Amino acid sequence: MTRRDRISQGRAIFAQLTDDYGIRVSYRKDHATHGAAWFQDGRGHVIVPPIRGYVSLATALHEVGHILLRHPGDTTLPQELEAWGFARAKMDEAGIPWTPSVGAHAIACLMTHADATHKAGDGDGRARQIAAALRVLREAELL
């Protein structure tokens, strides 16, 4: 199976999940690689980058994970980890590779979330510890 076939398969998985669970999808028009998920009037909504590669696919599945895992709009770091785990599991199930660039993107997102939580004064110390652990793992190229 080619990379193009895997991306098409990933798009189909994303479409099936959003259709099955009535999740409203909007696609980013800029070049940002992050997304967002929220609930409005009892319905899940996601905004994701167009799925053109493994990173954007993982991001889209991550946002769907937030909806299916019933995470509120302001997520905690453990919920972010859980949503990335959801994306990884869906990609693994389909035989779609979790590439080093996907791992690096997930880590960067987690570190940004941990740093923002800490700067907002909402961190409980655990966010800083997780961010530090992720930095070590990234520097050791284990993720």
PDB file of N, CA and C in Angstrom, residues 18-88:
ATOM      1  N   THR A  18     -16.740  10.719  11.843  1.00  0.00           N
ATOM      2  CA  THR A  18     -17.526  11.949  11.967  1.00  0.00           C
ATOM      3  C   THR A  18     -18.969  11.734  11.519  1.00  0.00           C
ATOM      4  N   ASP A  19     -19.167  10.911  10.496  1.00  0.00           N
ATOM      5  CA  ASP A  19     -20.530  10.589  10.056  1.00  0.00           C
ATOM      6  C   ASP A  19     -21.270   9.765  11.117  1.00  0.00           C
ATOM      7  N   ASP A  20     -20.621   8.720  11.599  1.00  0.00           N
ATOM      8  CA  ASP A  20     -21.267   7.831  12.574  1.00  0.00           C
ATOM      9  C   ASP A  20     -21.690   8.555  13.846  1.00  0.00           C
ATOM     10  N   TYR A  21     -20.898   9.535  14.262  1.00  0.00           N
ATOM     11  CA  TYR A  21     -21.179  10.214  15.532  1.00  0.00           C
ATOM     12  C   TYR A  21     -21.728  11.623  15.351  1.00  0.00           C
ATOM     13  N   GLY A  22     -22.074  11.992  14.125  1.00  0.00           N
ATOM     14  CA  GLY A  22     -22.697  13.290  13.873  1.00  0.00           C
ATOM     15  C   GLY A  22     -21.821  14.473  14.237  1.00  0.00           C
ATOM     16  N   ILE A  23     -20.527  14.334  14.029  1.00  0.00           N
ATOM     17  CA  ILE A  23     -19.588  15.413  14.352  1.00  0.00           C
ATOM     18  C   ILE A  23     -19.504  16.360  13.165  1.00  0.00           C
ATOM     19  N   ARG A  24     -19.696  17.625  13.431  1.00  0.00           N
ATOM     20  CA  ARG A  24     -19.618  18.634  12.370  1.00  0.00           C
ATOM     21  C   ARG A  24     -18.145  18.991  12.138  1.00  0.00           C
ATOM     22  N   VAL A  25     -17.735  18.984  10.896  1.00  0.00           N
ATOM     23  CA  VAL A  25     -16.337  19.209  10.525  1.00  0.00           C
ATOM     24  C   VAL A  25     -16.178  20.498   9.748  1.00  0.00           C
ATOM     25  N   SER A  26     -15.185  21.288  10.129  1.00  0.00           N
ATOM     26  CA  SER A  26     -14.749  22.449   9.347  1.00  0.00           C
ATOM     27  C   SER A  26     -13.260  22.260   9.093  1.00  0.00           C
ATOM     28  N   TYR A  27     -12.811  22.677   7.934  1.00  0.00           N
ATOM     29  CA  TYR A  27     -11.392  22.558   7.589  1.00  0.00           C
ATOM     30  C   TYR A  27     -10.732  23.925   7.646  1.00  0.00           C
ATOM     31  N   ARG A  28      -9.535  23.947   8.195  1.00  0.00           N
ATOM     32  CA  ARG A  28      -8.769  25.192   8.285  1.00  0.00           C
ATOM     33  C   ARG A  28      -8.460  25.679   6.876  1.00  0.00           C
ATOM     34  N   LYS A  29      -8.454  26.983   6.703  1.00  0.00           N
ATOM     35  CA  LYS A  29      -8.110  27.563   5.410  1.00  0.00           C
ATOM     36  C   LYS A  29      -6.693  28.132   5.418  1.00  0.00           C
ATOM     37  N   ASP A  30      -6.093  28.207   6.604  1.00  0.00           N
ATOM     38  CA  ASP A  30      -4.709  28.678   6.701  1.00  0.00           C
ATOM     39  C   ASP A  30      -3.771  27.462   6.678  1.00  0.00           C
ATOM     40  N   HIS A  31      -2.528  27.670   6.965  1.00  0.00           N
ATOM     41  CA  HIS A  31      -1.563  26.575   6.913  1.00  0.00           C
ATOM     42  C   HIS A  31      -1.238  26.010   8.290  1.00  0.00           C
ATOM     43  N   ALA A  32      -2.029  26.325   9.285  1.00  0.00           N
ATOM     44  CA  ALA A  32      -1.790  25.818  10.642  1.00  0.00           C
ATOM     45  C   ALA A  32      -2.006  24.309  10.685  1.00  0.00           C
ATOM     46  N   THR A  33      -1.259  23.644  11.548  1.00  0.00           N
ATOM     47  CA  THR A  33      -1.356  22.182  11.650  1.00  0.00           C
ATOM     48  C   THR A  33      -2.137  21.737  12.871  1.00  0.00           C
ATOM     49  N   HIS A  34      -2.652  22.674  13.650  1.00  0.00           N
ATOM     50  CA  HIS A  34      -3.423  22.283  14.836  1.00  0.00           C
ATOM     51  C   HIS A  34      -4.923  22.352  14.533  1.00  0.00           C
ATOM     52  N   GLY A  35      -5.689  21.793  15.435  1.00  0.00           N
ATOM     53  CA  GLY A  35      -7.137  21.799  15.290  1.00  0.00           C
ATOM     54  C   GLY A  35      -7.801  22.223  16.585  1.00  0.00           C
ATOM     55  N   ALA A  36      -9.095  22.030  16.646  1.00  0.00           N
ATOM     56  CA  ALA A  36      -9.865  22.347  17.851  1.00  0.00           C
ATOM     57  C   ALA A  36     -11.111  21.467  17.866  1.00  0.00           C
ATOM     58  N   ALA A  37     -11.604  21.222  19.063  1.00  0.00           N
ATOM     59  CA  ALA A  37     -12.830  20.439  19.237  1.00  0.00           C
ATOM     60  C   ALA A  37     -13.655  21.075  20.338  1.00  0.00           C
ATOM     61  N   TRP A  38     -14.976  21.077  20.168  1.00  0.00           N
ATOM     62  CA  TRP A  38     -15.858  21.627  21.184  1.00  0.00           C
ATOM     63  C   TRP A  38     -17.247  21.055  20.994  1.00  0.00           C
ATOM     64  N   PHE A  39     -18.066  21.289  22.008  1.00  0.00           N
ATOM     65  CA  PHE A  39     -19.466  20.888  21.956  1.00  0.00           C
ATOM     66  C   PHE A  39     -20.321  22.140  21.901  1.00  0.00           C
ATOM     67  N   GLN A  40     -21.338  22.099  21.057  1.00  0.00           N
ATOM     68  CA  GLN A  40     -22.285  23.201  20.967  1.00  0.00           C
ATOM     69  C   GLN A  40     -23.654  22.602  20.720  1.00  0.00           C
ATOM     70  N   ASP A  41     -24.601  22.977  21.555  1.00  0.00           N
ATOM     71  CA  ASP A  41     -25.963  22.448  21.443  1.00  0.00           C
ATOM     72  C   ASP A  41     -25.975  20.925  21.425  1.00  0.00           C
ATOM     73  N   GLY A  42     -25.126  20.330  22.241  1.00  0.00           N
ATOM     74  CA  GLY A  42     -25.085  18.881  22.375  1.00  0.00           C
ATOM     75  C   GLY A  42     -24.413  18.138  21.230  1.00  0.00           C
ATOM     76  N   ARG A  43     -23.834  18.868  20.308  1.00  0.00           N
ATOM     77  CA  ARG A  43     -23.207  18.240  19.138  1.00  0.00           C
ATOM     78  C   ARG A  43     -21.716  18.545  19.120  1.00  0.00           C
ATOM     79  N   GLY A  44     -20.919  17.551  18.727  1.00  0.00           N
ATOM     80  CA  GLY A  44     -19.483  17.747  18.617  1.00  0.00           C
ATOM     81  C   GLY A  44     -19.118  18.489  17.345  1.00  0.00           C
ATOM     82  N   HIS A  45     -18.145  19.372  17.460  1.00  0.00           N
ATOM     83  CA  HIS A  45     -17.629  20.136  16.329  1.00  0.00           C
ATOM     84  C   HIS A  45     -16.108  20.027  16.334  1.00  0.00           C
ATOM     85  N   VAL A  46     -15.522  19.905  15.164  1.00  0.00           N
ATOM     86  CA  VAL A  46     -14.062  19.943  15.054  1.00  0.00           C
ATOM     87  C   VAL A  46     -13.675  20.853  13.904  1.00  0.00           C
ATOM     88  N   ILE A  47     -12.541  21.492  14.076  1.00  0.00           N
ATOM     89  CA  ILE A  47     -11.904  22.205  12.975  1.00  0.00           C
ATOM     90  C   ILE A  47     -10.514  21.603  12.860  1.00  0.00           C
ATOM     91  N   VAL A  48     -10.188  21.174  11.660  1.00  0.00           N
ATOM     92  CA  VAL A  48      -8.937  20.443  11.430  1.00  0.00           C
ATOM     93  C   VAL A  48      -8.281  20.934  10.144  1.00  0.00           C
ATOM     94  N   PRO A  49      -6.965  20.695  10.025  1.00  0.00           N
ATOM     95  CA  PRO A  49      -6.333  21.010   8.743  1.00  0.00           C
ATOM     96  C   PRO A  49      -6.796  20.017   7.682  1.00  0.00           C
ATOM     97  N   PRO A  50      -6.756  20.399   6.410  1.00  0.00           N
ATOM     98  CA  PRO A  50      -7.075  19.420   5.363  1.00  0.00           C
ATOM     99  C   PRO A  50      -6.139  18.209   5.511  1.00  0.00           C
ATOM    100  N   ILE A  51      -6.668  17.022   5.356  1.00  0.00           N
ATOM    101  CA  ILE A  51      -5.866  15.808   5.555  1.00  0.00           C
ATOM    102  C   ILE A  51      -5.071  15.536   4.284  1.00  0.00           C
ATOM    103  N   ARG A  52      -3.791  15.880   4.357  1.00  0.00           N
ATOM    104  CA  ARG A  52      -2.899  15.720   3.203  1.00  0.00           C
ATOM    105  C   ARG A  52      -1.707  14.824   3.515  1.00  0.00           C
ATOM    106  N   GLY A  53      -1.550  14.482   4.791  1.00  0.00           N
ATOM    107  CA  GLY A  53      -0.407  13.676   5.198  1.00  0.00           C
ATOM    108  C   GLY A  53      -0.662  13.059   6.557  1.00  0.00           C
ATOM    109  N   TYR A  54       0.355  12.380   7.076  1.00  0.00           N
ATOM    110  CA  TYR A  54       0.202  11.678   8.347  1.00  0.00           C
ATOM    111  C   TYR A  54      -0.008  12.640   9.520  1.00  0.00           C
ATOM    112  N   VAL A  55       0.669  13.781   9.522  1.00  0.00           N
ATOM    113  CA  VAL A  55       0.514  14.736  10.632  1.00  0.00           C
ATOM    114  C   VAL A  55      -0.902  15.297  10.663  1.00  0.00           C
ATOM    115  N   SER A  56      -1.413  15.729   9.533  1.00  0.00           N
ATOM    116  CA  SER A  56      -2.774  16.288   9.523  1.00  0.00           C
ATOM    117  C   SER A  56      -3.816  15.208   9.807  1.00  0.00           C
ATOM    118  N   LEU A  57      -3.557  13.977   9.381  1.00  0.00           N
ATOM    119  CA  LEU A  57      -4.465  12.876   9.715  1.00  0.00           C
ATOM    120  C   LEU A  57      -4.489  12.646  11.221  1.00  0.00           C
ATOM    121  N   ALA A  58      -3.305  12.582  11.831  1.00  0.00           N
ATOM    122  CA  ALA A  58      -3.235  12.372  13.283  1.00  0.00           C
ATOM    123  C   ALA A  58      -3.926  13.510  14.028  1.00  0.00           C
ATOM    124  N   THR A  59      -3.741  14.736  13.556  1.00  0.00           N
ATOM    125  CA  THR A  59      -4.394  15.890  14.186  1.00  0.00           C
ATOM    126  C   THR A  59      -5.913  15.762  14.091  1.00  0.00           C
ATOM    127  N   ALA A  60      -6.414  15.397  12.929  1.00  0.00           N
ATOM    128  CA  ALA A  60      -7.864  15.246  12.746  1.00  0.00           C
ATOM    129  C   ALA A  60      -8.417  14.152  13.664  1.00  0.00           C
ATOM    130  N   LEU A  61      -7.732  13.025  13.736  1.00  0.00           N
ATOM    131  CA  LEU A  61      -8.183  11.931  14.612  1.00  0.00           C
ATOM    132  C   LEU A  61      -8.082  12.331  16.083  1.00  0.00           C
ATOM    133  N   HIS A  62      -7.061  13.096  16.434  1.00  0.00           N
ATOM    134  CA  HIS A  62      -6.909  13.617  17.800  1.00  0.00           C
ATOM    135  C   HIS A  62      -8.131  14.459  18.185  1.00  0.00           C
ATOM    136  N   GLU A  63      -8.556  15.337  17.291  1.00  0.00           N
ATOM    137  CA  GLU A  63      -9.718  16.190  17.596  1.00  0.00           C
ATOM    138  C   GLU A  63     -10.998  15.365  17.700  1.00  0.00           C
ATOM    139  N   VAL A  64     -11.168  14.382  16.838  1.00  0.00           N
ATOM    140  CA  VAL A  64     -12.321  13.480  16.959  1.00  0.00           C
ATOM    141  C   VAL A  64     -12.247  12.740  18.295  1.00  0.00           C
ATOM    142  N   GLY A  65     -11.049  12.365  18.700  1.00  0.00           N
ATOM    143  CA  GLY A  65     -10.874  11.714  20.000  1.00  0.00           C
ATOM    144  C   GLY A  65     -11.414  12.560  21.139  1.00  0.00           C
ATOM    145  N   HIS A  66     -11.142  13.867  21.104  1.00  0.00           N
ATOM    146  CA  HIS A  66     -11.684  14.749  22.149  1.00  0.00           C
ATOM    147  C   HIS A  66     -13.204  14.644  22.218  1.00  0.00           C
ATOM    148  N   ILE A  67     -13.850  14.607  21.063  1.00  0.00           N
ATOM    149  CA  ILE A  67     -15.314  14.538  21.040  1.00  0.00           C
ATOM    150  C   ILE A  67     -15.797  13.186  21.560  1.00  0.00           C
ATOM    151  N   LEU A  68     -15.239  12.108  21.027  1.00  0.00           N
ATOM    152  CA  LEU A  68     -15.710  10.775  21.416  1.00  0.00           C
ATOM    153  C   LEU A  68     -15.376  10.439  22.869  1.00  0.00           C
ATOM    154  N   LEU A  69     -14.313  11.040  23.394  1.00  0.00           N
ATOM    155  CA  LEU A  69     -13.944  10.828  24.795  1.00  0.00           C
ATOM    156  C   LEU A  69     -14.650  11.822  25.720  1.00  0.00           C
ATOM    157  N   ARG A  70     -15.495  12.678  25.124  1.00  0.00           N
ATOM    158  CA  ARG A  70     -16.322  13.650  25.860  1.00  0.00           C
ATOM    159  C   ARG A  70     -15.493  14.642  26.675  1.00  0.00           C
ATOM    160  N   HIS A  71     -14.388  15.105  26.086  1.00  0.00           N
ATOM    161  CA  HIS A  71     -13.571  16.115  26.754  1.00  0.00           C
ATOM    162  C   HIS A  71     -14.231  17.483  26.597  1.00  0.00           C
ATOM    163  N   PRO A  72     -14.215  18.271  27.648  1.00  0.00           N
ATOM    164  CA  PRO A  72     -14.786  19.617  27.559  1.00  0.00           C
ATOM    165  C   PRO A  72     -13.883  20.518  26.714  1.00  0.00           C
ATOM    166  N   GLY A  73     -14.327  21.729  26.453  1.00  0.00           N
ATOM    167  CA  GLY A  73     -13.566  22.669  25.633  1.00  0.00           C
ATOM    168  C   GLY A  73     -12.170  22.963  26.143  1.00  0.00           C
ATOM    169  N   ASP A  74     -12.031  23.208  27.444  1.00  0.00           N
ATOM    170  CA  ASP A  74     -10.713  23.470  28.029  1.00  0.00           C
ATOM    171  C   ASP A  74     -10.174  22.159  28.582  1.00  0.00           C
ATOM    172  N   THR A  75      -9.298  21.532  27.829  1.00  0.00           N
ATOM    173  CA  THR A  75      -8.819  20.204  28.203  1.00  0.00           C
ATOM    174  C   THR A  75      -7.626  20.274  29.139  1.00  0.00           C
ATOM    175  N   THR A  76      -7.464  19.203  29.879  1.00  0.00           N
ATOM    176  CA  THR A  76      -6.309  19.049  30.748  1.00  0.00           C
ATOM    177  C   THR A  76      -5.214  18.323  29.985  1.00  0.00           C
ATOM    178  N   LEU A  77      -4.011  18.348  30.507  1.00  0.00           N
ATOM    179  CA  LEU A  77      -2.918  17.653  29.848  1.00  0.00           C
ATOM    180  C   LEU A  77      -3.182  16.148  29.756  1.00  0.00           C
ATOM    181  N   PRO A  78      -3.689  15.490  30.812  1.00  0.00           N
ATOM    182  CA  PRO A  78      -4.021  14.065  30.653  1.00  0.00           C
ATOM    183  C   PRO A  78      -5.051  13.809  29.553  1.00  0.00           C
ATOM    184  N   GLN A  79      -6.015  14.717  29.365  1.00  0.00           N
ATOM    185  CA  GLN A  79      -6.992  14.549  28.289  1.00  0.00           C
ATOM    186  C   GLN A  79      -6.330  14.724  26.923  1.00  0.00           C
ATOM    187  N   GLU A  80      -5.373  15.636  26.834  1.00  0.00           N
ATOM    188  CA  GLU A  80      -4.624  15.794  25.587  1.00  0.00           C
ATOM    189  C   GLU A  80      -3.868  14.512  25.265  1.00  0.00           C
ATOM    190  N   LEU A  81      -3.221  13.946  26.270  1.00  0.00           N
ATOM    191  CA  LEU A  81      -2.510  12.678  26.081  1.00  0.00           C
ATOM    192  C   LEU A  81      -3.474  11.581  25.643  1.00  0.00           C
ATOM    193  N   GLU A  82      -4.640  11.545  26.262  1.00  0.00           N
ATOM    194  CA  GLU A  82      -5.642  10.536  25.918  1.00  0.00           C
ATOM    195  C   GLU A  82      -6.107  10.690  24.464  1.00  0.00           C
ATOM    196  N   ALA A  83      -6.317  11.927  24.021  1.00  0.00           N
ATOM    197  CA  ALA A  83      -6.762  12.166  22.646  1.00  0.00           C
ATOM    198  C   ALA A  83      -5.668  11.789  21.642  1.00  0.00           C
ATOM    199  N   TRP A  84      -4.408  12.051  21.972  1.00  0.00           N
ATOM    200  CA  TRP A  84      -3.314  11.609  21.094  1.00  0.00           C
ATOM    201  C   TRP A  84      -3.244  10.080  21.084  1.00  0.00           C
ATOM    202  N   GLY A  85      -3.499   9.467  22.220  1.00  0.00           N
ATOM    203  CA  GLY A  85      -3.543   8.003  22.265  1.00  0.00           C
ATOM    204  C   GLY A  85      -4.653   7.443  21.387  1.00  0.00           C
ATOM    205  N   PHE A  86      -5.793   8.110  21.363  1.00  0.00           N
ATOM    206  CA  PHE A  86      -6.904   7.715  20.491  1.00  0.00           C
ATOM    207  C   PHE A  86      -6.455   7.764  19.027  1.00  0.00           C
ATOM    208  N   ALA A  87      -5.819   8.874  18.645  1.00  0.00           N
ATOM    209  CA  ALA A  87      -5.353   9.022  17.258  1.00  0.00           C
ATOM    210  C   ALA A  87      -4.345   7.930  16.914  1.00  0.00           C
ATOM    211  N   ARG A  88      -3.421   7.676  17.822  1.00  0.00           N
ATOM    212  CA  ARG A  88      -2.404   6.640  17.574  1.00  0.00           C
ATOM    213  C   ARG A  88      -3.057   5.268  17.401  1.00  0.00           C
TER     214      ARG A  88
END
